[in-house]
């Protein structure tokens, strides 16, 4: 009998502990002298992305640096695995868990409507990052839904990065025309085509050359989905098919440029001598390659500036301040 009472007591105690555990995660005012805890939900489109890994790690460490005796940020970061259905579930969980603010890197910007609406309806401030949602006609900023003091977009204007890529080539002594036939023959390796960064970088890199009065010829334009392996495969195939005709390899990001660089070396070509190669992001290894000539240039996609801006605006929202619709961070040209 004693044993039974002890068991029942232990059970009741355990229940109490579980209940207390739940209670402490509630975003309520804490007793005097204790820190107030905010629950922050961060949904990343895919952990397996070089640039977004830097971005996500910086988001986390910057939040950690803001913890102090009076306020704590309890940050949960989830991997959307490039699957919109998975991300929608994660967002629904964030809402059920009562997140105080959500930072969202959409898998599919075309699904922005529904996701944003559910977060707004739940009264949770939302900071969209890295993938700017577009309006219904797909060609202008998503002013409709952002016209709400609890939703904003923090990012960089991809037109600028594309323009810088084109300028890096236009500013070379031969303006990218290695074989002197009066035109720049290039291949383009694109990121996820639904992503405005991919669309603008593709368009504006070439536009910068044309605007500089340079004639261009597109030999091939393919989708590499931001991935290094695809960048390598596409470049290898194009080098086999077009050989010396290829003068410039434009990659929408550095991960694909890393793949392209490997294919260029494997084909016995030399960047800076018989071919040019540009990317975007300024990953550490690519900045090094620019320094030692293995890449012609890249463009800094400032993950530190963007992640800090996203956190700062999230914190301001937690303090009840209204948001602007857009917060822009500049790109920076990187050459030798
Ligand atoms: C970066 C890419 C990254 C993509 C993810 C872009 O801004 O340049 O490297 O893969 O964002 O959405």
Short mmCIF file of C-alpha atoms and ligand atoms in Angstrom, two decimals:
data_model
loop_
_atom_site.label_atom_id
_atom_site.label_comp_id
_atom_site.label_asym_id
_atom_site.label_seq_id
_atom_site.Cartn_x
_atom_site.Cartn_y
_atom_site.Cartn_z
CA UNK A 1 0.00 0.00 0.00
CA UNK A 2 2.80 2.41 0.98
CA UNK A 3 4.43 1.63 -2.34
CA UNK A 4 1.19 2.45 -4.16
CA UNK A 5 0.83 5.80 -2.36
CA UNK A 6 4.45 6.60 -3.15
CA UNK A 7 3.84 5.79 -6.82
CA UNK A 8 0.69 7.94 -6.97
CA UNK A 9 2.54 10.78 -5.26
CA UNK A 10 5.43 10.52 -7.70
CA UNK A 11 2.95 10.59 -10.58
CA UNK A 12 1.16 13.67 -9.24
CA UNK A 13 4.50 15.39 -8.69
CA UNK A 14 5.62 14.55 -12.22
CA UNK A 15 2.37 15.97 -13.61
CA UNK A 16 2.96 19.15 -11.65
CA UNK A 17 6.47 19.43 -13.04
CA UNK A 18 5.25 18.96 -16.62
CA UNK A 19 2.59 21.61 -16.06
CA UNK A 20 5.18 24.02 -14.62
CA UNK A 21 7.47 23.30 -17.57
CA UNK A 22 4.73 24.33 -20.00
CA UNK A 23 3.87 27.40 -18.02
CA UNK A 24 7.43 28.77 -18.06
CA UNK A 25 7.53 28.80 -21.88
CA UNK A 26 4.53 31.13 -22.06
CA UNK A 27 5.54 34.62 -23.25
CA UNK A 28 4.15 36.28 -20.16
CA UNK A 29 5.49 39.04 -17.99
CA UNK A 30 7.91 37.46 -15.55
CA UNK A 31 8.12 38.17 -11.85
CA UNK A 32 10.26 41.17 -10.92
CA UNK A 33 13.96 40.43 -11.25
CA UNK A 34 13.45 37.66 -13.81
CA UNK A 35 14.09 37.97 -17.53
CA UNK A 36 11.16 38.22 -19.91
CA UNK A 37 11.34 35.50 -22.55
CA UNK A 38 10.21 36.02 -26.15
CA UNK A 39 9.60 33.04 -28.39
CA UNK A 40 11.04 33.55 -31.86
CA UNK A 41 10.20 31.17 -34.72
CA UNK A 42 12.59 31.14 -37.68
CA UNK A 43 11.63 29.12 -40.78
CA UNK A 44 14.42 28.66 -43.34
CA UNK A 45 13.59 27.38 -46.85
CA UNK A 46 16.39 24.81 -46.75
CA UNK A 47 19.31 24.24 -44.36
CA UNK A 48 21.31 22.71 -47.21
CA UNK A 49 22.16 26.07 -48.83
CA UNK A 50 25.63 27.62 -48.37
CA UNK A 51 24.41 31.21 -48.18
CA UNK A 52 21.38 30.56 -45.99
CA UNK A 53 23.57 28.57 -43.59
CA UNK A 54 25.76 31.63 -43.00
CA UNK A 55 22.63 33.76 -42.69
CA UNK A 56 20.91 31.41 -40.24
CA UNK A 57 23.98 31.02 -38.02
CA UNK A 58 24.39 34.77 -37.85
CA UNK A 59 20.67 35.23 -37.01
CA UNK A 60 21.06 32.83 -34.12
CA UNK A 61 24.27 34.26 -32.71
CA UNK A 62 23.02 37.84 -33.04
CA UNK A 63 19.85 36.94 -31.08
CA UNK A 64 22.07 35.25 -28.46
CA UNK A 65 24.18 38.40 -28.16
CA UNK A 66 21.02 40.36 -27.27
CA UNK A 67 20.08 38.13 -24.32
CA UNK A 68 20.57 39.86 -20.99
CA UNK A 69 19.25 39.87 -17.43
CA UNK A 70 15.92 41.42 -18.37
CA UNK A 71 15.15 39.89 -21.76
CA UNK A 72 15.78 36.51 -23.40
CA UNK A 73 15.09 35.33 -26.94
CA UNK A 74 14.14 31.68 -27.17
CA UNK A 75 14.87 31.01 -30.84
CA UNK A 76 13.56 27.94 -32.70
CA UNK A 77 14.94 27.47 -36.22
CA UNK A 78 13.32 24.92 -38.56
CA UNK A 79 14.38 23.44 -41.92
CA UNK A 80 11.72 23.66 -44.66
CA UNK A 81 13.74 21.14 -46.73
CA UNK A 82 12.72 23.05 -49.84
CA UNK A 83 9.19 21.65 -49.44
CA UNK A 84 6.34 24.16 -49.19
CA UNK A 85 3.93 21.67 -47.57
CA UNK A 86 6.52 20.99 -44.87
CA UNK A 87 7.04 24.72 -44.31
CA UNK A 88 3.30 25.38 -44.09
CA UNK A 89 3.11 22.77 -41.32
CA UNK A 90 6.02 24.39 -39.53
CA UNK A 91 4.32 27.79 -39.68
CA UNK A 92 1.07 26.31 -38.35
CA UNK A 93 3.07 24.81 -35.49
CA UNK A 94 4.69 28.18 -34.78
CA UNK A 95 1.21 29.71 -34.55
CA UNK A 96 -0.03 26.95 -32.22
CA UNK A 97 3.10 27.30 -30.08
CA UNK A 98 2.32 31.01 -29.68
CA UNK A 99 5.51 32.42 -31.18
CA UNK A 100 5.86 36.12 -30.38
CA UNK A 101 7.47 36.89 -33.73
CA UNK A 102 8.21 34.88 -36.90
CA UNK A 103 11.12 35.28 -39.31
CA UNK A 104 10.33 33.56 -42.60
CA UNK A 105 12.47 32.54 -45.57
CA UNK A 106 9.75 31.22 -47.89
CA UNK A 107 10.19 27.99 -49.83
CA UNK A 108 7.82 29.24 -52.53
CA UNK A 109 7.11 32.93 -52.88
CA UNK A 110 4.01 32.01 -54.90
CA UNK A 111 2.55 30.58 -51.68
CA UNK A 112 3.18 33.81 -49.79
CA UNK A 113 -0.48 34.87 -49.74
CA UNK A 114 -1.87 32.05 -47.64
CA UNK A 115 1.09 31.78 -45.28
CA UNK A 116 1.31 35.50 -44.60
CA UNK A 117 -2.44 35.71 -44.05
CA UNK A 118 -2.44 32.96 -41.42
CA UNK A 119 0.40 34.65 -39.52
CA UNK A 120 -1.22 38.09 -39.71
CA UNK A 121 -4.58 36.64 -38.63
CA UNK A 122 -2.86 35.10 -35.61
CA UNK A 123 -1.62 38.58 -34.67
CA UNK A 124 2.06 37.61 -34.92
CA UNK A 125 4.53 40.12 -36.38
CA UNK A 126 6.29 38.71 -39.47
CA UNK A 127 9.69 39.47 -40.95
CA UNK A 128 10.13 37.99 -44.43
CA UNK A 129 13.75 37.46 -45.46
CA UNK A 130 15.84 36.57 -48.53
CA UNK A 131 12.97 35.68 -50.90
CA UNK A 132 10.88 38.68 -51.72
CA UNK A 133 7.24 37.80 -52.45
CA UNK A 134 5.85 39.33 -55.62
CA UNK A 135 2.49 40.80 -56.53
CA UNK A 136 -0.09 38.83 -58.46
CA UNK A 137 1.26 39.90 -61.82
CA UNK A 138 4.68 38.71 -60.71
CA UNK A 139 6.56 41.81 -61.68
CA UNK A 140 6.23 44.24 -58.84
CA UNK A 141 6.74 44.37 -55.14
CA UNK A 142 4.17 42.80 -52.96
CA UNK A 143 2.83 46.07 -51.67
CA UNK A 144 -0.64 44.67 -50.91
CA UNK A 145 0.20 42.31 -48.11
CA UNK A 146 3.16 44.33 -46.91
CA UNK A 147 0.84 47.26 -46.46
CA UNK A 148 0.42 46.14 -42.90
CA UNK A 149 2.42 47.47 -39.98
CA UNK A 150 3.15 43.93 -38.74
CA UNK A 151 4.69 42.50 -41.93
CA UNK A 152 7.90 43.51 -43.65
CA UNK A 153 10.56 42.28 -46.03
CA UNK A 154 14.28 42.51 -45.25
CA UNK A 155 16.57 41.85 -48.19
CA UNK A 156 18.87 43.12 -50.86
CA UNK A 157 17.79 44.43 -54.26
CA UNK A 158 18.85 41.69 -56.67
CA UNK A 159 18.94 44.12 -59.59
CA UNK A 160 21.98 45.68 -57.96
CA UNK A 161 23.82 42.34 -57.71
CA UNK A 162 23.12 41.51 -61.36
CA UNK A 163 24.28 44.95 -62.46
CA UNK A 164 27.52 44.56 -60.47
CA UNK A 165 28.19 41.18 -62.10
CA UNK A 166 27.80 42.71 -65.57
CA UNK A 167 29.95 45.70 -64.62
CA UNK A 168 32.75 43.43 -63.37
CA UNK A 169 32.96 41.97 -66.88
CA UNK A 170 32.42 45.30 -68.70
CA UNK A 171 35.25 46.89 -66.69
CA UNK A 172 37.84 44.30 -67.81
CA UNK A 173 40.45 45.49 -70.33
CA UNK A 174 38.85 43.38 -73.11
CA UNK A 175 35.30 43.91 -71.74
CA UNK A 176 34.86 40.13 -71.69
CA UNK A 177 35.54 39.74 -75.41
CA UNK A 178 38.49 37.37 -75.09
CA UNK A 179 38.57 36.19 -78.71
CA UNK A 180 38.10 39.69 -80.12
CA UNK A 181 35.13 38.82 -82.32
CA UNK A 182 33.22 41.91 -81.20
CA UNK A 183 30.81 40.18 -78.84
CA UNK A 184 30.77 38.59 -75.42
CA UNK A 185 29.60 34.96 -75.62
CA UNK A 186 28.37 33.70 -72.30
CA UNK A 187 26.53 30.96 -70.50
CA UNK A 188 24.10 31.78 -67.67
CA UNK A 189 23.51 29.46 -64.71
CA UNK A 190 20.36 30.42 -62.86
CA UNK A 191 19.15 29.84 -59.32
CA UNK A 192 15.59 28.77 -58.54
CA UNK A 193 13.62 30.45 -61.37
CA UNK A 194 10.74 31.33 -59.03
CA UNK A 195 13.11 33.40 -56.94
CA UNK A 196 13.32 37.07 -57.82
CA UNK A 197 17.06 37.04 -57.03
CA UNK A 198 17.59 34.55 -59.86
CA UNK A 199 15.36 36.46 -62.28
CA UNK A 200 16.94 39.86 -61.64
CA UNK A 201 20.54 38.63 -61.56
CA UNK A 202 20.01 36.91 -64.91
CA UNK A 203 18.42 39.97 -66.46
CA UNK A 204 20.57 42.74 -64.99
CA UNK A 205 23.98 41.13 -65.43
CA UNK A 206 23.43 41.02 -69.19
CA UNK A 207 21.72 44.42 -69.20
CA UNK A 208 24.83 46.01 -67.64
CA UNK A 209 26.93 44.73 -70.55
CA UNK A 210 24.41 45.93 -73.12
CA UNK A 211 24.11 49.30 -71.38
CA UNK A 212 27.90 49.62 -71.64
CA UNK A 213 27.52 49.25 -75.43
CA UNK A 214 28.80 45.68 -75.53
CA UNK A 215 27.28 43.13 -77.88
CA UNK A 216 26.31 39.87 -76.20
CA UNK A 217 25.55 36.32 -77.30
CA UNK A 218 23.87 33.81 -75.01
CA UNK A 219 25.15 30.31 -75.76
CA UNK A 220 23.16 28.62 -73.01
CA UNK A 221 20.91 29.56 -70.08
CA UNK A 222 20.09 26.81 -67.61
CA UNK A 223 18.68 26.33 -64.16
CA UNK A 224 21.13 25.20 -61.49
CA UNK A 225 18.77 25.80 -58.53
CA UNK A 226 21.51 27.52 -56.48
CA UNK A 227 23.35 24.19 -56.15
CA UNK A 228 27.09 23.59 -56.58
CA UNK A 229 26.70 20.16 -58.20
CA UNK A 230 24.31 21.55 -60.83
CA UNK A 231 26.68 24.46 -61.53
CA UNK A 232 29.46 21.99 -62.19
CA UNK A 233 27.34 19.70 -64.37
CA UNK A 234 25.94 22.51 -66.54
CA UNK A 235 29.34 24.15 -67.01
CA UNK A 236 31.03 20.83 -67.85
CA UNK A 237 28.39 20.03 -70.48
CA UNK A 238 28.55 23.52 -71.98
CA UNK A 239 32.36 23.49 -72.11
CA UNK A 240 32.20 20.16 -73.92
CA UNK A 241 29.64 21.51 -76.37
CA UNK A 242 30.81 25.10 -76.96
CA UNK A 243 34.51 24.90 -76.03
CA UNK A 244 36.46 28.11 -76.68
CA UNK A 245 33.36 29.99 -77.72
CA UNK A 246 32.48 30.46 -74.05
CA UNK A 247 34.08 33.65 -72.78
CA UNK A 248 32.04 34.31 -69.63
CA UNK A 249 30.26 32.08 -67.13
CA UNK A 250 27.62 34.01 -65.18
CA UNK A 251 26.38 32.22 -62.06
CA UNK A 252 23.46 33.58 -60.06
CA UNK A 253 25.30 32.58 -56.86
CA UNK A 254 28.70 31.51 -55.57
CA UNK A 255 27.75 27.92 -54.79
CA UNK A 256 27.11 27.34 -58.51
CA UNK A 257 30.27 29.32 -59.34
CA UNK A 258 32.28 26.93 -57.16
CA UNK A 259 30.91 24.07 -59.27
CA UNK A 260 31.62 26.00 -62.48
CA UNK A 261 35.21 26.66 -61.33
CA UNK A 262 35.79 22.94 -60.86
CA UNK A 263 34.41 22.21 -64.35
CA UNK A 264 36.57 24.97 -65.85
CA UNK A 265 39.73 23.51 -64.29
CA UNK A 266 38.76 19.98 -65.36
CA UNK A 267 38.34 21.20 -68.96
CA UNK A 268 41.87 22.65 -68.91
CA UNK A 269 40.66 26.25 -69.10
CA UNK A 270 42.08 29.08 -66.98
CA UNK A 271 40.02 31.87 -65.44
CA UNK A 272 41.45 35.29 -66.27
CA UNK A 273 43.27 33.92 -69.34
CA UNK A 274 40.78 32.17 -71.61
CA UNK A 275 37.51 32.46 -69.66
CA UNK A 276 35.85 34.68 -67.02
CA UNK A 277 33.70 33.56 -64.09
CA UNK A 278 31.46 35.62 -61.79
CA UNK A 279 29.11 34.72 -58.93
CA UNK A 280 27.17 36.40 -56.13
CA UNK A 281 27.35 36.06 -52.31
CA UNK A 282 31.09 36.47 -51.57
CA UNK A 283 31.37 33.15 -49.72
CA UNK A 284 34.79 33.06 -48.00
CA UNK A 285 36.18 30.46 -50.40
CA UNK A 286 35.05 32.55 -53.38
CA UNK A 287 36.62 35.74 -52.06
CA UNK A 288 39.85 33.77 -51.78
CA UNK A 289 39.40 32.55 -55.36
CA UNK A 290 38.90 36.12 -56.54
CA UNK A 291 42.12 37.07 -54.74
CA UNK A 292 44.15 34.30 -56.38
CA UNK A 293 42.52 34.73 -59.78
CA UNK A 294 40.38 31.57 -59.92
CA UNK A 295 37.25 33.72 -60.12
CA UNK A 296 36.94 37.04 -61.94
CA UNK A 297 34.67 38.53 -59.30
CA UNK A 298 31.71 38.12 -57.01
CA UNK A 299 29.23 40.37 -55.24
CA UNK A 300 28.89 40.51 -51.47
CA UNK A 301 25.40 39.42 -50.44
CA UNK A 302 25.66 40.83 -46.93
CA UNK A 303 24.26 38.06 -44.73
CA UNK A 304 25.51 39.85 -41.63
CA UNK A 305 23.81 43.14 -42.49
CA UNK A 306 20.62 41.35 -43.55
CA UNK A 307 20.38 39.04 -40.54
CA UNK A 308 21.06 41.89 -38.11
CA UNK A 309 18.47 44.09 -39.82
CA UNK A 310 15.94 41.22 -39.61
CA UNK A 311 16.60 40.70 -35.91
CA UNK A 312 16.55 44.43 -35.13
CA UNK A 313 13.18 44.88 -36.81
CA UNK A 314 11.81 41.73 -35.08
CA UNK A 315 12.94 43.10 -31.71
CA UNK A 316 11.39 46.49 -32.50
CA UNK A 317 8.11 44.71 -33.35
CA UNK A 318 8.27 42.83 -30.03
CA UNK A 319 8.53 46.23 -28.39
CA UNK A 320 5.34 47.25 -30.15
CA UNK A 321 6.91 49.48 -32.79
CA UNK A 322 5.27 49.53 -36.26
CA UNK A 323 7.30 48.23 -39.20
CA UNK A 324 8.17 49.80 -42.51
CA UNK A 325 7.33 47.61 -45.52
CA UNK A 326 10.89 47.17 -46.73
CA UNK A 327 14.38 47.23 -45.27
CA UNK A 328 17.14 47.10 -47.90
CA UNK A 329 20.77 46.13 -47.46
CA UNK A 330 23.32 47.02 -50.16
CA UNK A 331 25.35 44.58 -52.23
CA UNK A 332 29.09 45.27 -52.67
CA UNK A 333 31.20 44.51 -55.76
CA UNK A 334 34.15 42.20 -55.06
CA UNK A 335 37.12 42.11 -57.46
CA UNK A 336 40.82 41.55 -57.04
C1 LIG B 1 21.67 33.70 -52.55
C2 LIG B 1 21.80 32.26 -52.91
C3 LIG B 1 20.82 31.44 -52.09
C4 LIG B 1 19.42 32.01 -52.22
C5 LIG B 1 18.43 31.27 -51.37
C6 LIG B 1 20.24 34.14 -52.69
O1 LIG B 1 20.11 35.48 -52.31
O2 LIG B 1 22.49 34.48 -53.40
O3 LIG B 1 23.10 31.79 -52.68
O4 LIG B 1 20.87 30.11 -52.53
O5 LIG B 1 19.42 33.36 -51.88
O6 LIG B 1 17.14 31.81 -51.53
#
